[in-house]
Coordinates of C-alpha atoms in Angstrom, one line a residue:
M1 CA -16.7 -63.7 -19.3
P2 CA -14.3 -63.6 -16.3
D3 CA -14.9 -66.1 -13.5
I4 CA -16.1 -64.2 -10.4
T5 CA -15.1 -67.1 -8.2
H6 CA -11.4 -66.8 -9.2
P7 CA -9.3 -65.2 -6.4
W8 CA -7.6 -62.7 -8.7
T9 CA -11.0 -61.6 -10.2
R10 CA -12.4 -61.1 -6.8
F11 CA -9.3 -59.2 -5.8
A12 CA -9.6 -56.9 -8.8
L13 CA -13.3 -56.2 -8.1
V14 CA -12.5 -55.4 -4.5
V15 CA -9.8 -52.9 -5.6
I16 CA -12.1 -51.3 -8.2
I17 CA -14.9 -51.0 -5.6
A18 CA -12.4 -49.4 -3.2
L19 CA -11.3 -46.8 -5.8
V20 CA -14.9 -45.9 -6.6
A21 CA -15.6 -45.5 -2.9
A22 CA -12.5 -43.4 -2.5
G23 CA -13.7 -41.1 -5.2
L24 CA -17.1 -40.7 -3.7
I25 CA -15.7 -40.1 -0.2
H26 CA -13.2 -37.5 -1.5
R27 CA -16.0 -35.7 -3.4
A28 CA -18.2 -35.6 -0.3
A29 CA -15.3 -34.5 1.9
D30 CA -14.4 -31.8 -0.7
V31 CA -18.0 -30.4 -0.7
F32 CA -18.1 -30.4 3.1
L33 CA -14.8 -28.7 3.5
R34 CA -15.7 -26.0 0.9
R35 CA -18.9 -25.2 2.8
L36 CA -16.8 -25.0 6.0
A37 CA -14.4 -22.7 4.2
L38 CA -17.2 -20.2 3.4
R39 CA -17.9 -19.9 7.1
H40 CA -14.4 -19.4 8.4
P41 CA -11.3 -18.0 6.6
M42 CA -9.0 -20.6 8.3
G43 CA -11.0 -23.3 6.7
A44 CA -10.4 -21.8 3.2
S45 CA -6.7 -21.8 3.8
I46 CA -6.7 -25.4 5.0
V47 CA -8.8 -26.5 2.0
A48 CA -6.4 -24.8 -0.4
R49 CA -3.3 -26.3 1.1
A50 CA -4.5 -29.7 2.2
N51 CA -6.6 -30.7 -0.8
T52 CA -3.6 -32.2 -2.7
P53 CA -2.4 -34.5 0.0
L54 CA -6.1 -35.4 0.8
E55 CA -6.4 -36.6 -2.8
A56 CA -3.7 -39.1 -2.1
I57 CA -4.8 -40.2 1.4
V58 CA -8.3 -41.4 0.5
P59 CA -7.4 -43.7 -2.4
L60 CA -4.4 -45.1 -0.6
A61 CA -6.5 -45.8 2.5
M62 CA -9.2 -47.5 0.5
V63 CA -6.8 -49.6 -1.6
L64 CA -5.0 -50.6 1.5
L65 CA -8.3 -51.7 3.1
A66 CA -9.0 -53.6 -0.1
F67 CA -5.7 -55.5 0.3
R68 CA -6.7 -56.4 3.9
V69 CA -10.1 -57.9 2.8
A70 CA -8.8 -59.5 -0.4
P71 CA -8.6 -63.3 -0.8
D72 CA -5.5 -64.9 0.8
E73 CA -3.7 -66.1 -2.4
P74 CA -3.4 -62.6 -4.1
A75 CA -2.7 -60.9 -0.8
R76 CA 0.3 -63.2 -0.2
L77 CA 1.7 -62.7 -3.6
I78 CA 1.5 -58.9 -3.4
D79 CA 2.5 -58.5 0.3
G80 CA 5.3 -56.2 -0.7
M81 CA 2.9 -53.9 -2.5
E82 CA 0.7 -53.7 0.6
H83 CA 3.7 -52.6 2.6
L84 CA 4.6 -50.0 0.1
L85 CA 1.0 -48.6 0.1
G86 CA 1.2 -48.4 3.9
V87 CA 4.4 -46.4 3.8
C88 CA 2.9 -44.1 1.2
L89 CA -0.2 -43.6 3.3
I90 CA 2.0 -42.6 6.3
G91 CA 3.9 -40.2 4.1
A92 CA 0.6 -38.7 2.7
C93 CA -0.8 -38.3 6.3
T94 CA 2.5 -36.6 7.4
W95 CA 2.3 -34.3 4.3
F96 CA -1.4 -33.5 5.1
L97 CA -0.6 -32.6 8.7
V98 CA 2.3 -30.4 7.7
R99 CA 0.1 -28.5 5.2
C100 CA -2.6 -28.0 7.8
I101 CA -0.1 -26.5 10.2
G102 CA 1.2 -24.3 7.5
A103 CA -2.4 -23.2 6.7
V104 CA -3.0 -22.2 10.3
E105 CA 0.2 -20.2 10.3
A106 CA -0.6 -18.5 7.0
T107 CA -4.1 -17.5 8.3
V108 CA -2.7 -16.0 11.5
S109 CA -0.2 -14.0 9.5
R110 CA -2.7 -12.8 7.0
F111 CA -5.1 -11.5 9.6
N112 CA -2.4 -9.9 11.7
P113 CA -0.2 -7.9 9.4
I114 CA 2.9 -6.3 11.0
D115 CA 3.2 -3.4 8.5
L116 CA 1.2 -1.1 10.7
E117 CA 2.2 1.6 13.1
D118 CA 0.8 -0.1 16.2
N119 CA 1.7 -3.7 15.5
L120 CA 2.7 -5.1 18.9
R121 CA -0.2 -7.6 19.1
A122 CA 0.3 -8.7 15.5
R123 CA 4.0 -9.3 16.1
R124 CA 3.3 -11.3 19.2
L125 CA 0.7 -13.5 17.4
Q126 CA 2.9 -14.0 14.3
T127 CA 5.9 -14.9 16.4
Q128 CA 3.9 -17.5 18.4
S129 CA 2.3 -19.0 15.3
R130 CA 5.4 -19.1 13.2
V131 CA 7.7 -20.6 15.8
L132 CA 5.1 -23.2 17.0
A133 CA 4.2 -24.0 13.4
R134 CA 7.9 -24.6 12.4
T135 CA 8.4 -26.7 15.6
G136 CA 5.2 -28.7 14.9
M137 CA 6.3 -29.3 11.3
V138 CA 9.7 -30.7 12.4
V139 CA 8.1 -32.9 15.1
T140 CA 5.5 -34.2 12.6
V141 CA 8.1 -35.0 9.9
V142 CA 10.3 -36.8 12.5
L143 CA 7.4 -38.8 13.8
G144 CA 6.2 -39.7 10.3
V145 CA 9.6 -40.9 9.3
G146 CA 9.9 -42.8 12.5
V147 CA 6.6 -44.6 12.0
A148 CA 7.4 -45.4 8.4
L149 CA 10.8 -46.9 9.4
M150 CA 9.2 -49.0 12.1
T151 CA 7.1 -50.8 9.5
F152 CA 10.3 -52.5 8.3
P153 CA 11.1 -55.6 10.4
A154 CA 14.9 -54.9 10.3
V155 CA 14.4 -51.4 11.8
R156 CA 12.1 -52.8 14.5
Q157 CA 14.8 -55.3 15.5
F158 CA 17.4 -52.6 15.6
G159 CA 15.0 -50.5 17.7
A160 CA 14.5 -53.3 20.2
S161 CA 18.3 -53.9 20.5
L162 CA 18.8 -50.2 20.9
L163 CA 16.3 -50.1 23.7
A164 CA 18.1 -53.1 25.3
S165 CA 21.3 -51.1 25.5
A166 CA 19.6 -47.8 26.2
G167 CA 22.1 -46.7 28.8
I168 CA 25.1 -46.0 26.6
A169 CA 23.2 -45.5 23.4
G170 CA 20.8 -43.0 25.0
I171 CA 23.7 -40.9 26.3
A172 CA 25.4 -41.0 22.9
V173 CA 22.3 -40.0 21.0
G174 CA 21.5 -37.3 23.6
L175 CA 24.9 -35.7 23.2
A176 CA 24.8 -35.9 19.4
A177 CA 21.3 -34.4 19.3
K178 CA 21.8 -31.7 22.0
P179 CA 22.1 -28.8 19.6
V180 CA 19.0 -29.8 17.6
L181 CA 16.9 -30.5 20.6
G182 CA 18.2 -27.4 22.4
N183 CA 17.1 -25.2 19.5
L184 CA 13.7 -26.9 19.3
I185 CA 13.2 -26.4 23.1
A186 CA 14.4 -22.8 22.8
G187 CA 12.0 -22.2 20.0
I188 CA 9.1 -23.3 22.2
Q189 CA 10.4 -21.1 25.0
I190 CA 10.6 -18.1 22.6
A191 CA 7.0 -18.8 21.3
L192 CA 5.6 -18.9 24.9
T193 CA 7.7 -16.2 26.7
Q194 CA 8.6 -14.1 23.6
P195 CA 11.8 -12.4 24.5
I196 CA 11.9 -11.5 20.8
R197 CA 9.2 -11.1 18.2
L198 CA 9.1 -10.6 14.5
D199 CA 10.1 -7.0 13.5
D200 CA 11.6 -6.4 17.0
V201 CA 14.5 -4.0 17.1
V202 CA 17.5 -5.7 18.8
I203 CA 21.1 -5.2 19.6
V204 CA 22.9 -8.5 19.0
E205 CA 26.7 -8.8 19.2
G206 CA 26.9 -5.0 19.1
E207 CA 24.9 -4.8 15.8
W208 CA 21.6 -2.9 15.5
G209 CA 18.9 -4.7 13.5
R210 CA 15.4 -6.0 13.2
V211 CA 14.2 -9.6 13.6
E212 CA 13.3 -10.5 10.0
E213 CA 12.6 -14.3 10.4
I214 CA 12.3 -16.9 13.1
T215 CA 12.7 -20.5 12.1
S216 CA 12.7 -23.7 14.1
T217 CA 16.5 -23.5 14.7
Y218 CA 17.7 -19.9 14.1
V219 CA 16.8 -16.2 13.9
V220 CA 17.6 -13.9 10.9
V221 CA 18.4 -10.4 12.1
K222 CA 18.4 -7.8 9.3
I223 CA 21.2 -5.3 10.2
W224 CA 20.8 -1.6 9.4
D225 CA 23.2 -1.8 6.4
E226 CA 21.2 -4.6 4.7
R227 CA 23.4 -7.4 6.1
R228 CA 21.8 -10.5 7.7
M229 CA 23.0 -12.0 11.0
I230 CA 22.1 -15.6 11.6
V231 CA 21.7 -16.3 15.3
P232 CA 20.8 -19.7 16.9
L233 CA 17.6 -19.7 18.9
Q234 CA 19.5 -20.7 22.0
Y235 CA 21.4 -17.4 21.9
F236 CA 18.3 -15.5 22.9
I237 CA 17.7 -17.8 25.8
E238 CA 21.2 -18.0 27.2
T239 CA 22.8 -14.7 26.3
P240 CA 21.8 -11.1 27.3
F241 CA 20.8 -8.8 24.5
Q242 CA 18.9 -5.6 24.0
N243 CA 15.3 -5.5 22.8
W244 CA 14.2 -1.9 22.0
T245 CA 10.6 -2.8 21.2
R246 CA 9.8 -5.4 23.9
T247 CA 6.7 -3.6 25.2
S248 CA 6.7 -0.4 23.0
S249 CA 8.5 1.1 20.1
Q250 CA 8.7 4.5 21.8
I251 CA 12.3 5.5 22.6
L252 CA 14.3 8.4 23.9
G253 CA 17.3 9.8 22.0
S254 CA 20.1 12.0 23.2
V255 CA 22.4 14.5 21.4
L256 CA 25.7 15.4 23.1
L257 CA 27.4 18.6 22.2
W258 CA 30.4 20.6 23.6
F259 CA 30.3 24.4 23.9
D260 CA 32.2 27.2 25.6
Y261 CA 31.1 28.2 29.1
G262 CA 30.0 31.6 27.9
L263 CA 27.2 30.3 25.6
P264 CA 23.7 31.3 26.9
L265 CA 21.5 28.2 27.2
E266 CA 18.0 29.9 26.9
P267 CA 18.4 30.8 23.2
L268 CA 19.7 27.3 22.6
R269 CA 16.7 25.8 24.3
A270 CA 14.4 27.9 22.3
E271 CA 16.1 26.8 19.1
M272 CA 15.8 23.2 20.1
E273 CA 12.1 23.6 20.8
R274 CA 11.7 25.2 17.3
I275 CA 13.5 22.3 15.6
C276 CA 11.5 19.6 17.5
K277 CA 8.1 21.2 16.8
A278 CA 9.0 21.5 13.1
A279 CA 10.2 17.9 12.9
P280 CA 7.6 15.2 12.1
E281 CA 9.8 12.6 13.8
W282 CA 9.1 14.1 17.3
D283 CA 6.2 12.6 19.1
G284 CA 5.6 15.4 21.5
R285 CA 6.4 13.5 24.7
V286 CA 9.9 14.5 25.8
M287 CA 12.1 17.5 25.0
G288 CA 14.8 18.8 27.4
M289 CA 18.2 20.2 27.5
Q290 CA 20.8 20.0 30.4
V291 CA 24.5 20.6 31.0
V292 CA 25.6 17.0 31.9
D293 CA 29.4 17.4 32.0
S294 CA 32.2 19.9 32.1
N295 CA 36.0 20.1 32.0
D296 CA 38.8 22.7 31.5
K297 CA 37.8 23.2 27.8
G298 CA 34.0 23.7 28.0
M299 CA 30.7 22.2 29.0
Q300 CA 28.8 19.3 27.5
V301 CA 25.1 19.9 26.7
R302 CA 22.7 17.0 26.3
A303 CA 19.5 17.4 24.3
L304 CA 16.9 14.7 25.1
V305 CA 14.1 14.0 22.6
S306 CA 11.5 11.3 22.1
S307 CA 10.2 9.5 19.0
S308 CA 7.7 6.8 18.3
N309 CA 10.4 4.3 17.1
S310 CA 14.1 3.9 16.8
G311 CA 14.3 4.8 13.1
K312 CA 12.6 8.2 13.6
S313 CA 14.7 8.7 16.7
F314 CA 17.9 8.5 14.7
D315 CA 16.6 11.0 12.1
L316 CA 15.4 13.4 14.8
R317 CA 18.7 13.2 16.7
C318 CA 20.6 14.1 13.4
K319 CA 18.2 17.0 12.8
V320 CA 18.7 18.4 16.3
R321 CA 22.4 18.0 16.2
E322 CA 22.7 19.7 12.8
G323 CA 20.3 22.5 13.8
L324 CA 22.0 23.3 17.1
I325 CA 25.4 23.4 15.5
A326 CA 24.2 25.7 12.7
F327 CA 22.4 27.9 15.2
V328 CA 25.5 28.4 17.4
R329 CA 27.8 29.0 14.4
R330 CA 25.3 31.6 13.1
E331 CA 24.3 33.4 16.3
F332 CA 27.2 32.7 18.8
P333 CA 30.3 31.8 16.8
G334 CA 32.6 32.8 19.6
Y335 CA 31.3 30.1 21.9
L336 CA 32.2 27.1 19.8
P337 CA 34.6 24.7 21.5
R338 CA 38.2 25.9 21.4
L339 CA 41.4 25.6 23.4
R340 CA 41.7 28.0 26.3
G341 CA 45.3 28.7 25.2
D342 CA 44.1 30.4 22.0
I343 CA 44.6 34.2 21.6
D344 CA 42.4 36.1 19.2
R345 CA 43.7 38.8 16.9
E346 CA 42.8 41.9 19.0
Q347 CA 44.3 40.3 22.1
A348 CA 47.5 39.5 20.2
R349 CA 47.6 43.1 18.8
S350 CA 47.3 44.7 22.2
Y351 CA 49.8 42.3 23.6
K352 CA 52.4 43.3 20.9
S353 CA 51.7 47.0 21.4
G354 CA 52.2 46.6 25.1
V355 CA 55.5 44.8 24.7
G356 CA 56.7 47.5 22.2
A357 CA 55.9 50.3 24.6
A358 CA 57.7 48.6 27.4
V359 CA 60.8 48.3 25.3

């Protein structure tokens, strides 16, 4: 029978008791969290994501506590093991916090889908939650790694010497980390002020596209031809760009056409009205036609129409352009754009006959 008074025996008993207590505590916490999850959907997401790191935190914490109350002799012999457990506990806590932040983001995204017609509020909430969650994850990981490194005496001495020479070292580190810190700060600014949101239609570097993803350092813009443009977060803080869905997705589209001066505008306006009323892309807000320019060759007619979003606006503009051109070709073919120096056949025939009579 083992001697209970022996230090190693007492140490083993303390560890066993700590593991049993860890199992009981984890079971009680699991029951409590599952009941909480039934009351609130965010609790269910947190339980699903944070359960795995929690299974590591509780045993590590209890075993580390057992090391602290253990007899002196075993504790001195396994001092390195205690340090390793401490580092593992810091890592597990960092993992737990990252998973909780991810659970909050996932819950916000699930209850605010952006695949709806009126998704302005959902895009605003998803953008805020995603950018802040990614920034929070980065900060949590950096702090966790920093705390873990500070448990090593050599790193603590290096940190103290670094603080002693903080003047030059601080400037050097600040310059080296400027892009990373700048993007992190820009991410927080974007989350709070929201110059862009998920699924926003933007014009960046002359390219039309939608904001597909916002990370902690860059934005992915899906261009109309399926390409992806990767843009740093700082770009949207420091550089002017167009956002077509900042407050609403409604947009006006224009169609510019050139015709001869003799073309009557009222039939053209009636045809435009017929095309718009038959097109599902027209939202019924704006429909107008005006002569906006002229030169020695003809007049420029602008058809202005409205749609609920930029995609429908492009399709509607194409329909109006094709319909008006077809209407003029069919009903008024003589008033299509042409050079004023052209002479039609009858004029040429009369001109020839006049010249022949004069001779």
